Amino acid sequence: MIEKDYGERETRELWSRLQLRLGDFFRDVEVVPALLHGDLWTGNVAEINEGPVIFHPASFYGHSEYELAIAGMFQEL
């Protein structure tokens, strides 16, 4: 898309080189699964007498940085 929309060929060439080395970035990373919400948005938040609650049936265990990545997708630049 970058090449098509902006005429930027270098990005595609760099990506093809990076793909070959991606495994190296994660070789010694130890991921300890964390309980994740999975779909955190304002529609999954409520308040009861005891205080705020977050709920969703799509909770799962995964990489602890998953929620940060998803939240980052919806930030306005």
Short mmCIF file of N, CA, C and O in Angstrom, two decimals:
data_model
loop_
_atom_site.label_atom_id
_atom_site.label_comp_id
_atom_site.label_asym_id
_atom_site.label_seq_id
_atom_site.Cartn_x
_atom_site.Cartn_y
_atom_site.Cartn_z
N MET A 1 0.82 -1.19 0.00
CA MET A 1 0.00 0.00 0.00
C MET A 1 0.87 1.26 0.00
O MET A 1 0.53 2.22 -0.66
N ILE A 2 1.95 1.22 0.77
CA ILE A 2 2.82 2.39 0.81
C ILE A 2 3.42 2.64 -0.57
O ILE A 2 3.46 3.77 -1.04
N GLU A 3 3.86 1.57 -1.21
CA GLU A 3 4.44 1.73 -2.55
C GLU A 3 3.40 2.25 -3.53
O GLU A 3 3.66 3.17 -4.30
N LYS A 4 2.20 1.68 -3.47
CA LYS A 4 1.14 2.08 -4.40
C LYS A 4 0.68 3.51 -4.14
O LYS A 4 0.55 4.30 -5.07
N ASP A 5 0.44 3.84 -2.87
CA ASP A 5 -0.11 5.16 -2.55
C ASP A 5 0.91 6.29 -2.59
O ASP A 5 0.57 7.42 -2.89
N TYR A 6 2.17 5.97 -2.23
CA TYR A 6 3.16 7.04 -2.11
C TYR A 6 4.38 6.85 -3.01
O TYR A 6 5.30 7.66 -2.97
N GLY A 7 4.40 5.78 -3.77
CA GLY A 7 5.55 5.53 -4.64
C GLY A 7 6.81 5.17 -3.86
O GLY A 7 7.92 5.35 -4.34
N GLU A 8 6.64 4.64 -2.65
CA GLU A 8 7.76 4.34 -1.75
C GLU A 8 8.17 2.87 -1.90
O GLU A 8 7.58 1.98 -1.32
N ARG A 9 9.20 2.60 -2.70
CA ARG A 9 9.67 1.23 -2.94
C ARG A 9 10.63 0.77 -1.86
O ARG A 9 10.72 -0.42 -1.57
N GLU A 10 11.36 1.68 -1.26
CA GLU A 10 12.38 1.31 -0.28
C GLU A 10 11.76 0.56 0.91
O GLU A 10 12.34 -0.37 1.43
N THR A 11 10.56 0.95 1.33
CA THR A 11 9.90 0.29 2.46
C THR A 11 9.69 -1.19 2.17
O THR A 11 9.95 -2.04 3.02
N ARG A 12 9.22 -1.53 1.00
CA ARG A 12 9.01 -2.94 0.65
C ARG A 12 10.33 -3.70 0.63
O ARG A 12 10.42 -4.82 1.10
N GLU A 13 11.36 -3.09 0.09
CA GLU A 13 12.67 -3.74 0.04
C GLU A 13 13.22 -3.97 1.46
O GLU A 13 13.74 -5.04 1.76
N LEU A 14 13.07 -2.98 2.34
CA LEU A 14 13.53 -3.13 3.72
C LEU A 14 12.72 -4.21 4.46
O LEU A 14 13.27 -4.98 5.24
N TRP A 15 11.41 -4.24 4.21
CA TRP A 15 10.56 -5.24 4.86
C TRP A 15 10.99 -6.65 4.46
O TRP A 15 11.05 -7.55 5.29
N SER A 16 11.29 -6.87 3.20
CA SER A 16 11.69 -8.21 2.77
C SER A 16 12.99 -8.63 3.44
O SER A 16 13.18 -9.80 3.78
N ARG A 17 13.89 -7.70 3.71
CA ARG A 17 15.12 -8.02 4.43
C ARG A 17 14.85 -8.26 5.92
O ARG A 17 15.40 -9.16 6.53
N LEU A 18 13.97 -7.45 6.50
CA LEU A 18 13.64 -7.58 7.92
C LEU A 18 12.94 -8.91 8.21
O LEU A 18 13.20 -9.53 9.24
N GLN A 19 12.07 -9.34 7.32
CA GLN A 19 11.34 -10.59 7.53
C GLN A 19 12.28 -11.76 7.80
O GLN A 19 11.97 -12.63 8.60
N LEU A 20 13.40 -11.77 7.15
CA LEU A 20 14.37 -12.86 7.32
C LEU A 20 14.97 -12.87 8.72
O LEU A 20 15.42 -13.90 9.19
N ARG A 21 14.98 -11.74 9.39
CA ARG A 21 15.62 -11.63 10.71
C ARG A 21 14.62 -11.50 11.85
O ARG A 21 15.03 -11.39 13.01
N LEU A 22 13.33 -11.51 11.59
CA LEU A 22 12.33 -11.31 12.64
C LEU A 22 12.48 -12.30 13.79
O LEU A 22 12.34 -11.92 14.95
N GLY A 23 12.76 -13.53 13.50
CA GLY A 23 12.93 -14.54 14.55
C GLY A 23 14.03 -14.18 15.53
O GLY A 23 13.94 -14.49 16.73
N ASP A 24 15.07 -13.52 15.07
CA ASP A 24 16.17 -13.11 15.95
C ASP A 24 15.72 -12.16 17.05
O ASP A 24 16.25 -12.19 18.15
N PHE A 25 14.75 -11.32 16.77
CA PHE A 25 14.27 -10.35 17.76
C PHE A 25 13.57 -11.03 18.93
O PHE A 25 13.49 -10.48 20.02
N PHE A 26 13.04 -12.22 18.72
CA PHE A 26 12.25 -12.89 19.75
C PHE A 26 12.91 -14.16 20.29
O PHE A 26 12.32 -14.85 21.11
N ARG A 27 14.11 -14.45 19.88
CA ARG A 27 14.78 -15.69 20.25
C ARG A 27 14.89 -15.89 21.76
O ARG A 27 14.59 -16.93 22.28
N ASP A 28 15.30 -14.90 22.52
CA ASP A 28 15.50 -15.04 23.96
C ASP A 28 14.39 -14.39 24.78
O ASP A 28 14.55 -14.18 25.98
N VAL A 29 13.27 -14.09 24.17
CA VAL A 29 12.16 -13.47 24.88
C VAL A 29 11.33 -14.55 25.57
O VAL A 29 10.92 -15.52 24.94
N GLU A 30 11.12 -14.38 26.87
CA GLU A 30 10.28 -15.32 27.61
C GLU A 30 8.92 -14.65 27.85
O GLU A 30 8.85 -13.61 28.49
N VAL A 31 7.89 -15.23 27.31
CA VAL A 31 6.55 -14.68 27.46
C VAL A 31 5.81 -15.47 28.53
O VAL A 31 5.66 -16.69 28.42
N VAL A 32 5.38 -14.77 29.57
CA VAL A 32 4.57 -15.38 30.62
C VAL A 32 3.13 -14.97 30.34
O VAL A 32 2.82 -13.78 30.35
N PRO A 33 2.25 -15.93 30.05
CA PRO A 33 0.87 -15.58 29.70
C PRO A 33 0.19 -14.76 30.79
O PRO A 33 0.36 -15.01 31.98
N ALA A 34 -0.58 -13.77 30.37
CA ALA A 34 -1.35 -12.91 31.26
C ALA A 34 -2.82 -13.01 30.86
O ALA A 34 -3.14 -13.25 29.70
N LEU A 35 -3.71 -12.82 31.82
CA LEU A 35 -5.13 -12.80 31.52
C LEU A 35 -5.46 -11.49 30.82
O LEU A 35 -5.21 -10.41 31.34
N LEU A 36 -5.99 -11.59 29.60
CA LEU A 36 -6.26 -10.42 28.78
C LEU A 36 -7.75 -10.23 28.56
O LEU A 36 -8.51 -11.20 28.52
N HIS A 37 -8.14 -9.00 28.38
CA HIS A 37 -9.55 -8.69 28.17
C HIS A 37 -9.99 -9.05 26.76
O HIS A 37 -11.03 -9.64 26.56
N GLY A 38 -9.20 -8.69 25.78
CA GLY A 38 -9.49 -9.08 24.41
C GLY A 38 -10.28 -8.09 23.59
O GLY A 38 -10.13 -8.03 22.39
N ASP A 39 -11.14 -7.31 24.21
CA ASP A 39 -11.95 -6.35 23.45
C ASP A 39 -12.30 -5.18 24.36
O ASP A 39 -13.45 -4.92 24.66
N LEU A 40 -11.30 -4.48 24.82
CA LEU A 40 -11.50 -3.43 25.79
C LEU A 40 -11.99 -2.14 25.12
O LEU A 40 -11.29 -1.55 24.32
N TRP A 41 -13.21 -1.77 25.43
CA TRP A 41 -13.77 -0.52 24.94
C TRP A 41 -14.83 -0.06 25.92
O TRP A 41 -15.18 -0.78 26.85
N THR A 42 -15.34 1.14 25.76
CA THR A 42 -16.25 1.71 26.76
C THR A 42 -17.55 0.93 26.92
O THR A 42 -18.18 1.00 27.96
N GLY A 43 -17.94 0.17 25.91
CA GLY A 43 -19.16 -0.64 26.03
C GLY A 43 -19.00 -1.84 26.94
O GLY A 43 -19.97 -2.49 27.29
N ASN A 44 -17.78 -2.14 27.34
CA ASN A 44 -17.51 -3.28 28.23
C ASN A 44 -17.14 -2.82 29.63
O ASN A 44 -16.47 -3.52 30.37
N VAL A 45 -17.60 -1.64 30.00
CA VAL A 45 -17.31 -1.08 31.32
C VAL A 45 -18.63 -0.68 31.95
O VAL A 45 -19.53 -0.18 31.29
N ALA A 46 -18.73 -0.92 33.24
CA ALA A 46 -19.94 -0.53 33.98
C ALA A 46 -19.53 -0.17 35.40
O ALA A 46 -18.37 -0.30 35.77
N GLU A 47 -20.51 0.25 36.16
CA GLU A 47 -20.25 0.56 37.57
C GLU A 47 -21.35 -0.05 38.41
O GLU A 47 -22.53 0.02 38.06
N ILE A 48 -20.95 -0.68 39.51
CA ILE A 48 -21.88 -1.23 40.47
C ILE A 48 -21.62 -0.53 41.81
O ILE A 48 -20.71 0.31 41.90
N ASN A 49 -22.38 -0.86 42.83
CA ASN A 49 -22.21 -0.20 44.13
C ASN A 49 -20.79 -0.30 44.66
O ASN A 49 -20.29 0.62 45.30
N GLU A 50 -20.11 -1.41 44.39
CA GLU A 50 -18.75 -1.61 44.89
C GLU A 50 -17.69 -0.87 44.07
O GLU A 50 -16.55 -0.77 44.47
N GLY A 51 -18.04 -0.41 42.88
CA GLY A 51 -17.09 0.31 42.06
C GLY A 51 -17.16 -0.11 40.60
O GLY A 51 -18.09 -0.81 40.18
N PRO A 52 -16.18 0.30 39.80
CA PRO A 52 -16.21 -0.02 38.37
C PRO A 52 -15.92 -1.50 38.10
O PRO A 52 -15.21 -2.15 38.86
N VAL A 53 -16.49 -2.01 37.01
CA VAL A 53 -16.23 -3.38 36.57
C VAL A 53 -15.96 -3.39 35.07
O VAL A 53 -16.47 -2.55 34.33
N ILE A 54 -15.13 -4.32 34.65
CA ILE A 54 -14.84 -4.54 33.24
C ILE A 54 -15.26 -5.97 32.94
O ILE A 54 -14.93 -6.89 33.67
N PHE A 55 -16.01 -6.17 31.86
CA PHE A 55 -16.49 -7.51 31.55
C PHE A 55 -16.43 -7.77 30.06
O PHE A 55 -16.49 -6.86 29.25
N HIS A 56 -16.27 -9.04 29.74
CA HIS A 56 -16.30 -9.45 28.34
C HIS A 56 -16.10 -10.96 28.26
O HIS A 56 -15.22 -11.50 28.90
N PRO A 57 -16.88 -11.65 27.44
CA PRO A 57 -16.73 -13.10 27.33
C PRO A 57 -15.54 -13.55 26.50
O PRO A 57 -15.27 -14.74 26.41
N ALA A 58 -14.79 -12.63 25.91
CA ALA A 58 -13.67 -13.01 25.04
C ALA A 58 -12.32 -12.97 25.75
O ALA A 58 -11.29 -12.91 25.12
N SER A 59 -12.31 -13.00 27.08
CA SER A 59 -11.04 -12.98 27.81
C SER A 59 -10.23 -14.22 27.47
O SER A 59 -10.77 -15.29 27.20
N PHE A 60 -8.90 -14.08 27.48
CA PHE A 60 -8.02 -15.19 27.16
C PHE A 60 -6.64 -14.92 27.73
O PHE A 60 -6.36 -13.82 28.20
N TYR A 61 -5.79 -15.92 27.72
CA TYR A 61 -4.41 -15.77 28.15
C TYR A 61 -3.52 -15.54 26.93
O TYR A 61 -3.67 -16.21 25.92
N GLY A 62 -2.63 -14.56 27.04
CA GLY A 62 -1.74 -14.27 25.93
C GLY A 62 -0.59 -13.38 26.37
O GLY A 62 -0.35 -13.19 27.57
N HIS A 63 0.11 -12.82 25.41
CA HIS A 63 1.27 -11.96 25.67
C HIS A 63 0.81 -10.72 26.45
O HIS A 63 -0.19 -10.09 26.11
N SER A 64 1.55 -10.36 27.47
CA SER A 64 1.15 -9.25 28.35
C SER A 64 1.07 -7.90 27.63
O SER A 64 0.42 -6.99 28.11
N GLU A 65 1.69 -7.76 26.48
CA GLU A 65 1.66 -6.49 25.77
C GLU A 65 0.54 -6.42 24.72
O GLU A 65 0.41 -5.42 24.01
N TYR A 66 -0.26 -7.45 24.63
CA TYR A 66 -1.33 -7.50 23.63
C TYR A 66 -2.29 -6.32 23.78
O TYR A 66 -2.60 -5.65 22.80
N GLU A 67 -2.77 -6.08 24.99
CA GLU A 67 -3.75 -5.00 25.20
C GLU A 67 -3.16 -3.65 24.79
O GLU A 67 -3.86 -2.81 24.24
N LEU A 68 -1.86 -3.44 25.07
CA LEU A 68 -1.23 -2.17 24.68
C LEU A 68 -1.22 -2.01 23.17
O LEU A 68 -1.45 -0.93 22.64
N ALA A 69 -0.96 -3.10 22.47
CA ALA A 69 -0.92 -3.05 21.01
C ALA A 69 -2.30 -2.75 20.44
O ALA A 69 -2.44 -1.91 19.54
N ILE A 70 -3.32 -3.40 20.98
CA ILE A 70 -4.68 -3.16 20.50
C ILE A 70 -5.10 -1.73 20.80
O ILE A 70 -5.68 -1.04 19.95
N ALA A 71 -4.83 -1.25 22.01
CA ALA A 71 -5.19 0.11 22.38
C ALA A 71 -4.50 1.11 21.47
O ALA A 71 -5.07 2.13 21.10
N GLY A 72 -3.26 0.82 21.09
CA GLY A 72 -2.51 1.72 20.22
C GLY A 72 -3.11 1.84 18.83
O GLY A 72 -2.94 2.86 18.15
N MET A 73 -3.83 0.82 18.39
CA MET A 73 -4.44 0.86 17.06
C MET A 73 -5.51 1.93 16.97
O MET A 73 -5.80 2.46 15.91
N PHE A 74 -6.15 2.25 18.09
CA PHE A 74 -7.28 3.15 18.06
C PHE A 74 -6.94 4.57 18.51
O PHE A 74 -7.82 5.40 18.64
N GLN A 75 -5.66 4.84 18.74
CA GLN A 75 -5.26 6.20 19.10
C GLN A 75 -5.29 7.08 17.87
O GLN A 75 -4.90 6.66 16.78
N GLU A 76 -5.74 8.28 18.06
CA GLU A 76 -5.71 9.23 16.94
C GLU A 76 -4.35 9.86 16.88
O GLU A 76 -3.76 10.20 17.89
N LEU A 77 -3.83 9.98 15.69
CA LEU A 77 -2.51 10.59 15.51
C LEU A 77 -2.60 12.08 15.44
O LEU A 77 -3.48 12.69 15.05
#
